[in-house]
CSV table of C-alpha atoms in Angstrom, one decimal:
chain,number,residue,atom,x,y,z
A,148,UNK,CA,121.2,118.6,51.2
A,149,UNK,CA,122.6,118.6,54.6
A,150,UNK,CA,119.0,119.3,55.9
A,151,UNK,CA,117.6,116.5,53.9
A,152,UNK,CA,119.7,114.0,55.4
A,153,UNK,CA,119.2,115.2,58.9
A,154,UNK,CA,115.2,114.8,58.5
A,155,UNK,CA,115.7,111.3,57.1
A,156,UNK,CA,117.5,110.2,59.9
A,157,UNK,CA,114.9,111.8,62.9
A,158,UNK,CA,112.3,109.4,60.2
A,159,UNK,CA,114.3,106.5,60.8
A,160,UNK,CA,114.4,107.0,64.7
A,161,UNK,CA,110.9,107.4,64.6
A,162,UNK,CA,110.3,104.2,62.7
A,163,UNK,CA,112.7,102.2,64.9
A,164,UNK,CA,110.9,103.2,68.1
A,165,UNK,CA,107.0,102.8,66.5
A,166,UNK,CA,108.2,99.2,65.8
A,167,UNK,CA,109.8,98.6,69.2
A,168,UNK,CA,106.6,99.9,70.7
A,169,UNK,CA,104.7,97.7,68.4
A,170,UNK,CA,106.2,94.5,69.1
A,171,UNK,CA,106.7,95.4,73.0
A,172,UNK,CA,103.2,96.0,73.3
A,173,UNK,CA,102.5,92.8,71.5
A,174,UNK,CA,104.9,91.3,73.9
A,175,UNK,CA,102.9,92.4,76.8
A,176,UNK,CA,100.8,90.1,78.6
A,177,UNK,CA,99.0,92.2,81.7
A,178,UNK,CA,97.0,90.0,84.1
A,179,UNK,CA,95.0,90.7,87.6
A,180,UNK,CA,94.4,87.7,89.7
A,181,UNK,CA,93.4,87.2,93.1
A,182,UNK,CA,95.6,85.3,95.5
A,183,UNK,CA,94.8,84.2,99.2
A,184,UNK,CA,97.5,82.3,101.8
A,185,UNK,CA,96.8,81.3,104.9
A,186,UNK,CA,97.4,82.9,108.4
A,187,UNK,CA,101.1,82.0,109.2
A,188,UNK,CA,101.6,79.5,106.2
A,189,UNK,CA,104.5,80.2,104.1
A,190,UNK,CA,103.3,82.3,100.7
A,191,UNK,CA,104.7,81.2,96.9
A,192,UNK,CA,103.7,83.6,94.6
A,193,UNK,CA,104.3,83.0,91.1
A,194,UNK,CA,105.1,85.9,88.9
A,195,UNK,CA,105.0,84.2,85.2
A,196,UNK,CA,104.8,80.0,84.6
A,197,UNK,CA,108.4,81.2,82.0
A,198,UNK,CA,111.5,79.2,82.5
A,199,UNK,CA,113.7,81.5,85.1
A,200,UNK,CA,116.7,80.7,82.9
A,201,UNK,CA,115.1,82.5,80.1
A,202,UNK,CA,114.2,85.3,82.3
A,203,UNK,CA,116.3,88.6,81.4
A,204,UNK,CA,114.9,90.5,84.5
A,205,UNK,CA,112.1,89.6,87.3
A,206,UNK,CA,111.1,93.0,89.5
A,207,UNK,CA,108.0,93.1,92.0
A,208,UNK,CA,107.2,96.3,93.6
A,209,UNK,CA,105.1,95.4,96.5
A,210,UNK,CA,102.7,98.2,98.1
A,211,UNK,CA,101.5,97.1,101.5
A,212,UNK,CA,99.4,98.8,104.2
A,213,UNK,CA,102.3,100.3,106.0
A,214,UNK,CA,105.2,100.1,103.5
A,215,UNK,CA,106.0,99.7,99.9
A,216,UNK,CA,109.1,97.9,98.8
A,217,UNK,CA,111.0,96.7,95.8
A,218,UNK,CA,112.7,92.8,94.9
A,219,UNK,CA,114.2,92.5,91.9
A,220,UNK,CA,116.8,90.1,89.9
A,221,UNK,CA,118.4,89.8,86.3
A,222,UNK,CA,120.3,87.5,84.6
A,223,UNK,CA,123.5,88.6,85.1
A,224,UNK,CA,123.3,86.9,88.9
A,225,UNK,CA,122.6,90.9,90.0
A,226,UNK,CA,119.7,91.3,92.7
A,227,UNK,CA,118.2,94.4,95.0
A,228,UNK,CA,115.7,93.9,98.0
A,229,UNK,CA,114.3,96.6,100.2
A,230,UNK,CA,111.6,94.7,101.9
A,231,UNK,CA,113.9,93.6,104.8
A,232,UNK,CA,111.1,91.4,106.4
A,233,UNK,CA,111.6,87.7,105.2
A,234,UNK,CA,110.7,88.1,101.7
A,235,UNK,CA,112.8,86.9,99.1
A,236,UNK,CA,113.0,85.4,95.5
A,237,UNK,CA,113.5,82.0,94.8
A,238,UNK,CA,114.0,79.6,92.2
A,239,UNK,CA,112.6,76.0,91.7
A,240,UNK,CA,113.1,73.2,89.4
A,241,UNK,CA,111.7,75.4,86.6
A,242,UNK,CA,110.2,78.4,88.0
A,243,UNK,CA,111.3,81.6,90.0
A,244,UNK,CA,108.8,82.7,92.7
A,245,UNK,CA,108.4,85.4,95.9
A,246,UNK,CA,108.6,83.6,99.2
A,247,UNK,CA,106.8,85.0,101.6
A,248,UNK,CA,107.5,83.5,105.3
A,249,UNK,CA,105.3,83.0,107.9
A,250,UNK,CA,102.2,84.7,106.1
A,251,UNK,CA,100.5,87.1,108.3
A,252,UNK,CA,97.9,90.3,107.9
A,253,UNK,CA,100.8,92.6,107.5
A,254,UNK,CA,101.7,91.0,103.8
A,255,UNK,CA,98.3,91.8,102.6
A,256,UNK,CA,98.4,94.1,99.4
A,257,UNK,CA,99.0,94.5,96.3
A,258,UNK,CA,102.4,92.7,94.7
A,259,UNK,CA,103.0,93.9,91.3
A,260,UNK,CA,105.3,91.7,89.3
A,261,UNK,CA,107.3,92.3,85.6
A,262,UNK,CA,109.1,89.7,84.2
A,263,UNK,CA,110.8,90.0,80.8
A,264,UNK,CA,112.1,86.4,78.8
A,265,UNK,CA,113.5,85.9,75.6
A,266,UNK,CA,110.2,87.0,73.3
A,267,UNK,CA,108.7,89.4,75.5
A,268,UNK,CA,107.6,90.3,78.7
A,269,UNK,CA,104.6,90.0,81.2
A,270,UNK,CA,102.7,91.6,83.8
A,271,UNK,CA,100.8,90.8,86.9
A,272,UNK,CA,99.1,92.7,89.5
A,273,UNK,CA,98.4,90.1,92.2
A,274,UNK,CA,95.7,91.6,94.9
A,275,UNK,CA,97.1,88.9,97.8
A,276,UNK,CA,95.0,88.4,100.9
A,277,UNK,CA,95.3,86.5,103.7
A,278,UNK,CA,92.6,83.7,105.4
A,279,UNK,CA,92.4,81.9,108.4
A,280,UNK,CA,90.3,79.1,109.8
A,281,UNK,CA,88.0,80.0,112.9
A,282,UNK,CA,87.8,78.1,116.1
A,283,UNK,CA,84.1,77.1,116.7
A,284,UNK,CA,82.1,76.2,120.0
A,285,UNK,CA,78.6,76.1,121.2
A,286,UNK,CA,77.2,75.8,124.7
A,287,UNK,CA,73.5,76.5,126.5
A,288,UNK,CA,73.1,78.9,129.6
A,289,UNK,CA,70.2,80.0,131.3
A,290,UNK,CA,69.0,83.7,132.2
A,291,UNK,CA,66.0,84.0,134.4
A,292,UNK,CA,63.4,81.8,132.8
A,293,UNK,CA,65.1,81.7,129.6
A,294,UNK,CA,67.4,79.1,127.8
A,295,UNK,CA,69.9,80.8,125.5
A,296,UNK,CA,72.2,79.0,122.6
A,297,UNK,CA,75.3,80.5,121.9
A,298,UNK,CA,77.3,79.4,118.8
A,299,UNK,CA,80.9,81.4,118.2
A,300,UNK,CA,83.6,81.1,115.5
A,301,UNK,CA,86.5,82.9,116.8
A,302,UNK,CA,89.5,84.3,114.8
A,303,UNK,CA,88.5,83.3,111.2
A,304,UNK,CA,89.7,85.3,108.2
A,305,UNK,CA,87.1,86.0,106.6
A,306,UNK,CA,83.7,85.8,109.1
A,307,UNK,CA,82.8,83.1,109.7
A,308,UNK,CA,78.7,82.3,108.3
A,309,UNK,CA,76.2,80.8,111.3
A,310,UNK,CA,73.2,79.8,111.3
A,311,UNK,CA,70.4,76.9,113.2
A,312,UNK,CA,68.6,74.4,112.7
A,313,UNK,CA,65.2,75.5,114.4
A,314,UNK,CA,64.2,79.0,113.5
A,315,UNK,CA,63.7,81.6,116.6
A,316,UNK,CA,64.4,84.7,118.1
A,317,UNK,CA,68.5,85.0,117.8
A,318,UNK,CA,71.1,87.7,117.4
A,319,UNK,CA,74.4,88.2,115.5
A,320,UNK,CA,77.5,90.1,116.4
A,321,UNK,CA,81.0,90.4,115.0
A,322,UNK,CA,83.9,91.4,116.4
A,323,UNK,CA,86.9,92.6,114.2
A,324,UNK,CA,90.6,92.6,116.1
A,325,UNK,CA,93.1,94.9,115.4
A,326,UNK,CA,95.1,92.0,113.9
A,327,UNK,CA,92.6,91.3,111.3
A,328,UNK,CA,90.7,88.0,112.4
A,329,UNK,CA,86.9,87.9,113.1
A,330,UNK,CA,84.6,86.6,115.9
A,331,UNK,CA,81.1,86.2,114.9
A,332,UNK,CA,78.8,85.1,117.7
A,333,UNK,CA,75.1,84.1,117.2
A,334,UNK,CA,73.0,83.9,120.1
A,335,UNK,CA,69.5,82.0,119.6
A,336,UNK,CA,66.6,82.1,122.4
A,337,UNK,CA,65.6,78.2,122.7
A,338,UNK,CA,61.7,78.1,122.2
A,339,UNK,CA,60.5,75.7,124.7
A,340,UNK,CA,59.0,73.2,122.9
A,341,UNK,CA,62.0,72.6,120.8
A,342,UNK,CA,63.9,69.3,121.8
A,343,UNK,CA,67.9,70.2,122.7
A,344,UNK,CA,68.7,66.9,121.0
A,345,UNK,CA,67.4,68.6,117.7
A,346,UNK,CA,68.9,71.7,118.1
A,347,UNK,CA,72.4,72.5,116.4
A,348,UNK,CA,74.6,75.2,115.4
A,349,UNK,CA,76.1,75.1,111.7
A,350,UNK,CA,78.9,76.9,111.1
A,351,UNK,CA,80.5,77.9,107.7
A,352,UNK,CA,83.6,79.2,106.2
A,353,UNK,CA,85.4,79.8,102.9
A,354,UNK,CA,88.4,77.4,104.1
A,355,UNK,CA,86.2,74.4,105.2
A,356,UNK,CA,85.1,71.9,102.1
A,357,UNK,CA,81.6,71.4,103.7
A,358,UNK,CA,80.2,72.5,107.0
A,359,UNK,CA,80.9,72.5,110.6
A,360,UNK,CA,77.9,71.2,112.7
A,361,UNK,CA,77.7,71.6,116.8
A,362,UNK,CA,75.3,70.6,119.5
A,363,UNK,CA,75.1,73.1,122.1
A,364,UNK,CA,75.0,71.8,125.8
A,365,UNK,CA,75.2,73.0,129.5
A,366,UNK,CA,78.8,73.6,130.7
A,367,UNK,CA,80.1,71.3,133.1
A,368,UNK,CA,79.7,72.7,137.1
A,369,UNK,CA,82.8,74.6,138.0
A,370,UNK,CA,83.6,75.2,134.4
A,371,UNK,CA,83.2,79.3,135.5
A,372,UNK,CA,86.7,81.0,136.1
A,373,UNK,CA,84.6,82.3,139.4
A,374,UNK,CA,84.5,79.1,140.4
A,375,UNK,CA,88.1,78.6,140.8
A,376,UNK,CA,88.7,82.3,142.5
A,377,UNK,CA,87.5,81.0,146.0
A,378,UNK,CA,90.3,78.0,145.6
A,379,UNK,CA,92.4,79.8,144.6
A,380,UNK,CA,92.1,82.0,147.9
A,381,UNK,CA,92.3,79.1,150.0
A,382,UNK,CA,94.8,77.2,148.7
A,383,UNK,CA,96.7,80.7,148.7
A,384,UNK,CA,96.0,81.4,152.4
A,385,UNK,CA,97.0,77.6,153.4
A,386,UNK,CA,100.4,77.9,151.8
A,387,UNK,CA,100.6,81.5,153.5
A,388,UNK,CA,99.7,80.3,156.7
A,389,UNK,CA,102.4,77.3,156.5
A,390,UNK,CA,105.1,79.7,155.3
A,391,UNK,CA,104.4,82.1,158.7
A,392,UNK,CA,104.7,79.1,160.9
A,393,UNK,CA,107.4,77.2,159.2
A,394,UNK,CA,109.4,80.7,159.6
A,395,UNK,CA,108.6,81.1,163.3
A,396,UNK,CA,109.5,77.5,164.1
A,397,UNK,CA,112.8,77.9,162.4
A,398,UNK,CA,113.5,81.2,164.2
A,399,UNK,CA,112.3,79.6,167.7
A,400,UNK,CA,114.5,76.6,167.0
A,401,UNK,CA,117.9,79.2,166.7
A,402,UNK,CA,116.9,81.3,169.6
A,403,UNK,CA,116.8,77.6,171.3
A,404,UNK,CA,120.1,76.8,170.2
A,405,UNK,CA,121.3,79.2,171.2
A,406,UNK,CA,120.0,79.3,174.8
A,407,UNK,CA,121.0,76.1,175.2
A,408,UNK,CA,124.9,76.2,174.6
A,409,UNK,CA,126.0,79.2,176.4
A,410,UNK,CA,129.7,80.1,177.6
A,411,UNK,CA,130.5,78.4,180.6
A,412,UNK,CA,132.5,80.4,182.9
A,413,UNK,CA,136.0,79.2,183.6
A,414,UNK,CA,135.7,76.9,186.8
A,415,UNK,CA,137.3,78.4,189.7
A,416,UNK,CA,138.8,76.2,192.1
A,417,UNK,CA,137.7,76.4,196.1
A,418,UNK,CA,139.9,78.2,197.8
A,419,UNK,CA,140.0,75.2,200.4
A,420,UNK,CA,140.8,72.6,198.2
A,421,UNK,CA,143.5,74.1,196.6
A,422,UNK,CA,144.8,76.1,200.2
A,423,UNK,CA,143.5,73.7,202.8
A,424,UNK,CA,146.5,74.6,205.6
A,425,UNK,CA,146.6,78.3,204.6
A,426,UNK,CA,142.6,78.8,204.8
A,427,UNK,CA,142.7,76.6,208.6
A,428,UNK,CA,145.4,79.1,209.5
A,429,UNK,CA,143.7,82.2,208.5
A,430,UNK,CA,140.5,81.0,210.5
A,431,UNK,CA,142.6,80.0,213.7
A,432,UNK,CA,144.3,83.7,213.9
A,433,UNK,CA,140.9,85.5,213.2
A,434,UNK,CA,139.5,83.2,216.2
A,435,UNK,CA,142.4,84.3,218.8
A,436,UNK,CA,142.4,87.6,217.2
């Protein structure tokens, strides 16, 4: 009898936690989505579009290149954050989101986010990157009998795409920094009979809405750092030069003043001024004498 009762109750359990499995699983809403902030913006990443007041608990566990780390909040008011670099939950108007300050490569990663409301719970794993606009320029220079366009996008996240409007003998290269931007550099050799009016870099990237188009042209004269180095020597030896003999004239100038108002000796009055009779009467004995 005893043994009877104890199976029907290890039944039971086992009904009570199929149906909490059952409905938590039916509760369960897992999502992947790509996300993608810009280089030094500040990220808002959204865990679930649920009310945060009907949120029982929000945690994200956030695995990054060089760290993992934990935020997390329920609704009794009680919160936990080991990230200890900016990051931070926050609530809106209607909505409870990860700030994510000054958005830079090292927040790349993987965020994973659980949120559970009243009537279930969610998922996310949010794969976030980071993208950046490039700075483009184009110019002409000559080598030999050549004339070569160069068209360069520097520091865009992702590479930049380049490309011209006259076809031709041209080179790409990309450069990747250890901080995660991207230079791409095309380099095209300008057939002669191509008109430099009609020729034009175009330059695309994921950020821009259309597409960036450049003429390239001739630098200006002098435009060369090495043009600068020889003024920079003389202008360095002028004020050299003027230093030395602003120094000497001030040290000539003291050694003048200094020659120039001596001690005077104390004046000492003539002996026959002072002692007329005793000097004639010293001269009139040595005479006889």
């Amino acid at each position: 009898m005893f043994a009877e009762k104890r199976n029907r109750r290890s039944d039971m359990m086992w009904i009570y936690i199929l149906i909490f499995l059952l409905t938590g699983s039916r509760g369960m809403a897992q999502v992947n989505r790509n996300e993608a902030f810009n280089l030094g913006s500040n990220a808002r990443l959204i865990c679930s579009n649920k009310i945060w007041t009907k949120a029982v608990f929000v945690i994200w566990n956030i695995e990054l290149k060089h760290k993992t780390c934990k935020i997390s909040f329920n609704h009794e008011g009680q919160s936990s954050n080991s990230c200890n670099d900016g990051k931070s939950l926050q609530n809106s108007t209607d909505q409870s989101f990860l700030h994510i300050p000054n958005f830079s490569v090292n927040d790349v990663g993987v965020y994973k986010c659980e949120s559970a409301y009243t009537g279930g719970n969610e998922n996310y794993n949010i794969t976030v990157g980071v993208t950046a606009p490039p700075v483009v320029s184009a110019w002409l220079e000559r080598r030999g009998n050549k004339m070569v366009a160069v068209c360069r996008a520097e520091r865009g996240i992702p590479a930049a795409n380049i490309s011209w409007s006259v076809t031709g003998n041209h080179s790409v290269t990309q450069q990747n920094n250890p901080d995660g931007v991207v230079t791409v550099e095309s380099q095209l050799e300008v057939p002669e009979d191509i008109d430099r009016e009609n020729l034009t870099c175009i330059v695309r990237h994921q950020l821009w809405e259309g597409e960036r188009t450049l003429v390239p042209d001739f630098l200006p004269e002098g435009i060369s750092i090495f043009y600068f180095i020889p003024v920079f020597g003389i202008i360095f030896i002028l004020v050299a030069g003027f230093s030395i003999y602003a120094l000497k004239k001030v040290i000539l100038l003291r050694q003048c003043q200094q020659t120039d108002s001596p001690k005077s000796p104390p004046q000492t009055e003539d002996v026959e001024e002072v002692e007329p009779y005793a000097s004639y009467v010293q001269r009139v004995n040595s005479i006889y004498n």
